[in-house]
XYZ file of C-alpha atoms in Angstrom:
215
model
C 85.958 111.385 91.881
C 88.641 109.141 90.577
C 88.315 105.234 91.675
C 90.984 105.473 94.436
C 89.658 108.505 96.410
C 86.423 106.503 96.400
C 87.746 103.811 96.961
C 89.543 105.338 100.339
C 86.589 107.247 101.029
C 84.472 103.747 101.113
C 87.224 102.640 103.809
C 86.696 105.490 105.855
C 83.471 105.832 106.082
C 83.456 101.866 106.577
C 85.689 102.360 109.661
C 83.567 105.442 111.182
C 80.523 103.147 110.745
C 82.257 100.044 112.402
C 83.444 102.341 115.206
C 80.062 103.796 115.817
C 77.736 100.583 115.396
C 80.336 97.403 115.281
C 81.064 95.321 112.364
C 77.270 92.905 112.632
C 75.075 95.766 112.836
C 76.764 97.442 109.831
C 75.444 97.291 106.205
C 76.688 97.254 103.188
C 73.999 99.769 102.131
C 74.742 102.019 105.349
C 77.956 102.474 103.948
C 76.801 103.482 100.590
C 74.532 105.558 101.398
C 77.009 107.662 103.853
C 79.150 107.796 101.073
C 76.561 109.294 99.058
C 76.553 106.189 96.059
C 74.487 103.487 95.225
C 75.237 100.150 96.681
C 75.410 98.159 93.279
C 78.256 100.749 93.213
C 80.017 99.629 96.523
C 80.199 95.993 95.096
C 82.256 97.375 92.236
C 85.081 98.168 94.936
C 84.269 94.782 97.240
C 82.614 91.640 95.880
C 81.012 91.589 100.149
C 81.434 93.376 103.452
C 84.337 90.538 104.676
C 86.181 91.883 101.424
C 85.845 95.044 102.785
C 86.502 94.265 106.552
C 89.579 92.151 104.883
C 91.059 95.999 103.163
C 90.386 97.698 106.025
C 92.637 95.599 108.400
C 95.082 95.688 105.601
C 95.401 99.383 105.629
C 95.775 99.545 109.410
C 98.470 97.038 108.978
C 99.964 99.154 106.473
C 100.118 102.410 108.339
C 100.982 100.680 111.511
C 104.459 99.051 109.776
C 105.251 102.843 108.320
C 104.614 103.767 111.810
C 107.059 101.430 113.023
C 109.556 101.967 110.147
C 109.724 105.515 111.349
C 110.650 104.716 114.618
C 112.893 101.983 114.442
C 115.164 104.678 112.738
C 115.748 107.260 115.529
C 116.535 103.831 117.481
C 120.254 103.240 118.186
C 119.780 100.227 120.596
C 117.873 97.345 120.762
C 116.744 98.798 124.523
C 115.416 102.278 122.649
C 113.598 99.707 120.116
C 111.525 98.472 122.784
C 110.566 101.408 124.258
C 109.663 102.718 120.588
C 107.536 99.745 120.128
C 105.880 100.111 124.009
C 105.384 103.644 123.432
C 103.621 103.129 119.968
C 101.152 100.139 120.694
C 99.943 102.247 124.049
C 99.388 105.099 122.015
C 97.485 102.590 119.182
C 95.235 101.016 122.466
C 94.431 104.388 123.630
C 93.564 106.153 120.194
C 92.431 103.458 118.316
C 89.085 103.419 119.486
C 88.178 100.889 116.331
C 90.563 98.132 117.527
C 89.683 95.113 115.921
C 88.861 93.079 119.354
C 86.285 96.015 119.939
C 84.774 96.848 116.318
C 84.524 93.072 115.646
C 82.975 92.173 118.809
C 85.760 90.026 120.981
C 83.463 86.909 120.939
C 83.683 86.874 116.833
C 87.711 86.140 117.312
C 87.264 83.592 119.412
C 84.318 81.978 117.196
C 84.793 83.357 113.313
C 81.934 81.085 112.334
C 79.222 83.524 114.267
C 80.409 86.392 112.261
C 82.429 85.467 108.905
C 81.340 83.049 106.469
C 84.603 81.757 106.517
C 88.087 81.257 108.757
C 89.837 82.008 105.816
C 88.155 85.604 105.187
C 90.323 88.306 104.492
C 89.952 89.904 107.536
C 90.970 87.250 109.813
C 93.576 86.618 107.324
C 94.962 90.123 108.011
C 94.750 90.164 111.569
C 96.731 86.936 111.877
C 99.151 88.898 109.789
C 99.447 91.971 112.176
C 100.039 89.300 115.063
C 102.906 88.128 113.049
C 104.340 90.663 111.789
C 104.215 92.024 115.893
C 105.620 88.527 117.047
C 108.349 88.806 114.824
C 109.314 92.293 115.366
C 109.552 91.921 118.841
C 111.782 88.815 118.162
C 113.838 90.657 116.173
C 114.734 93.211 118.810
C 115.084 90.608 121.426
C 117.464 88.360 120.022
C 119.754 92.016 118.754
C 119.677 92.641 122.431
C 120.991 89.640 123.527
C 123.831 89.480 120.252
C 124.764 92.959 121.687
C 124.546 91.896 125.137
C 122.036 94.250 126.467
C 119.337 91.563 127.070
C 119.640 88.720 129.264
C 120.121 84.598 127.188
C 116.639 83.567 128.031
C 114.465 81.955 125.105
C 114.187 84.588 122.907
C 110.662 83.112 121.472
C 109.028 82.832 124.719
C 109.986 86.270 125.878
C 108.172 87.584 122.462
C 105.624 85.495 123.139
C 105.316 86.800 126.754
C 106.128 90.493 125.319
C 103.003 90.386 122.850
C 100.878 88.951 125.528
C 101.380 92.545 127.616
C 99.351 94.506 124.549
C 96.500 91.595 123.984
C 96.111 92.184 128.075
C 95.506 96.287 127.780
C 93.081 95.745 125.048
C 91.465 93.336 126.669
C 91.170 95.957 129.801
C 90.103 98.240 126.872
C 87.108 95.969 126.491
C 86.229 95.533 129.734
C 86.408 99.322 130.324
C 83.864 99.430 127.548
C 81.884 97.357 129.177
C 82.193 94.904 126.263
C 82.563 92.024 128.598
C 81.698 88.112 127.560
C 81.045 85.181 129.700
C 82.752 83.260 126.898
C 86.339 84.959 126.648
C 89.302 83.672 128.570
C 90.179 84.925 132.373
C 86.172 86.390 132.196
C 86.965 86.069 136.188
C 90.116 88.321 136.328
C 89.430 91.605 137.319
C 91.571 94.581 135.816
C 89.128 97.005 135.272
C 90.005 99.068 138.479
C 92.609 99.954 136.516
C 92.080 100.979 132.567
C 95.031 100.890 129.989
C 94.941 104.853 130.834
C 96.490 104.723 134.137
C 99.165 101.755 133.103
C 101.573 104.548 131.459
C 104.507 103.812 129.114
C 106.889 104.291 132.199
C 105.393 101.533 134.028
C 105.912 99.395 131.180
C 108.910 99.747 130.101
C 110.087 99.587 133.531
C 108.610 96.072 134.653
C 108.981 94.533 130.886
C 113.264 95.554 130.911
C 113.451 95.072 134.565
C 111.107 92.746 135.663
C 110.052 92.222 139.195
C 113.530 91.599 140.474
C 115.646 93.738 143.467
């Protein structure tokens, strides 16, 4: 086997381990011996399991931005972009079933320290990246619209802002579906688990986020 396939074997079996068991109850020897190799041999692809964790987000990252490459093309207005981008993180919450708040425990983001040796890891590292990268998409699109006219002049920042909060609320109802619930998160008192991130459909969305709540 040639030193990438094992190297993108190592990542998938990483991720189908993290899924099943979370990211603290998986070990670097579980993985090698899943993949069939010795674990002195794992440490030849990643000097620790943070490396790992860190290459892991890093290829989600990268096949979510091809994702949304693809379908900011067939896009002809900064309205359509939107939807695209709706559409696309709804699917990622409902297939995704290792989402980083859920395979990393959702305490672990809120408190690194219990979980990564460092802040700076590569893994937190990538998922401030993906938050980003999100953030700035979404600005992107919202100032176009306005440009064009099709969006409103509000502040373009905080509507991003209030735009990325939508998708860290349905995987927080994710979580709570789960039952991964902790007394130490945020709005631990707010109840949306009568309804899961099932029932909220891409309709709804897109309907109350260009439309708001307005007659």
């Amino acid at each position: 086997m040639e030193r990438n396939e094992r190297r993108e074997k190592i990542l998938e079996t990483a991720s189908a381990l993290f899924e099943k068991k979370g990211y603290k109850e998986t070990k670097m020897a579980d993985i090698a011996e899943a993949c069939g190799i010795a674990k002195a041999t794992m440490y030849e692809y990643f000097k620790s399991k943070e490396e790992l964790a860190g290459n892991w987000a890093r290829r989600f990252r990268d096949g979510y931005e091809s994702r949304v490459e693809q379908e900011m093309v067939k896009c002809g207005t900064p309205s359509e972009k939107l939807k695209a981008i709706i559409r696309l993180n709804l699917e990622q919450i409902r297939h995704f079933a290792g989402s980083f708040l859920i395979v990393f425990e959702p305490r672990a983001l809120f408190h690194s320290g219990e979980l990564f040796h460092s802040e700076r890891s590569d893994f937190l590292k990538e998922i401030a990246s993906i938050f980003n990268y999100h953030y700035g998409l979404i600005l992107s699109i919202i100032r176009e619209g306005q440009e064009r006219g099709e969006f409103r002049k509000i502040d373009p920042e905080f509507a991003a802002a209030m735009f990325l909060g939508i998708f860290l609320s349905f995987q927080r109802s994710k979580m709570d579906k789960m039952g991964l619930n902790d007394e130490k998160l945020p709005f631990k008192d707010l109840d949306i688990r009568k309804q899961s991130s099932e029932e909220w459909n891409e309709d709804m969305v897109i309907d109350y986020v260009l439309h708001g709540l307005a007659c």
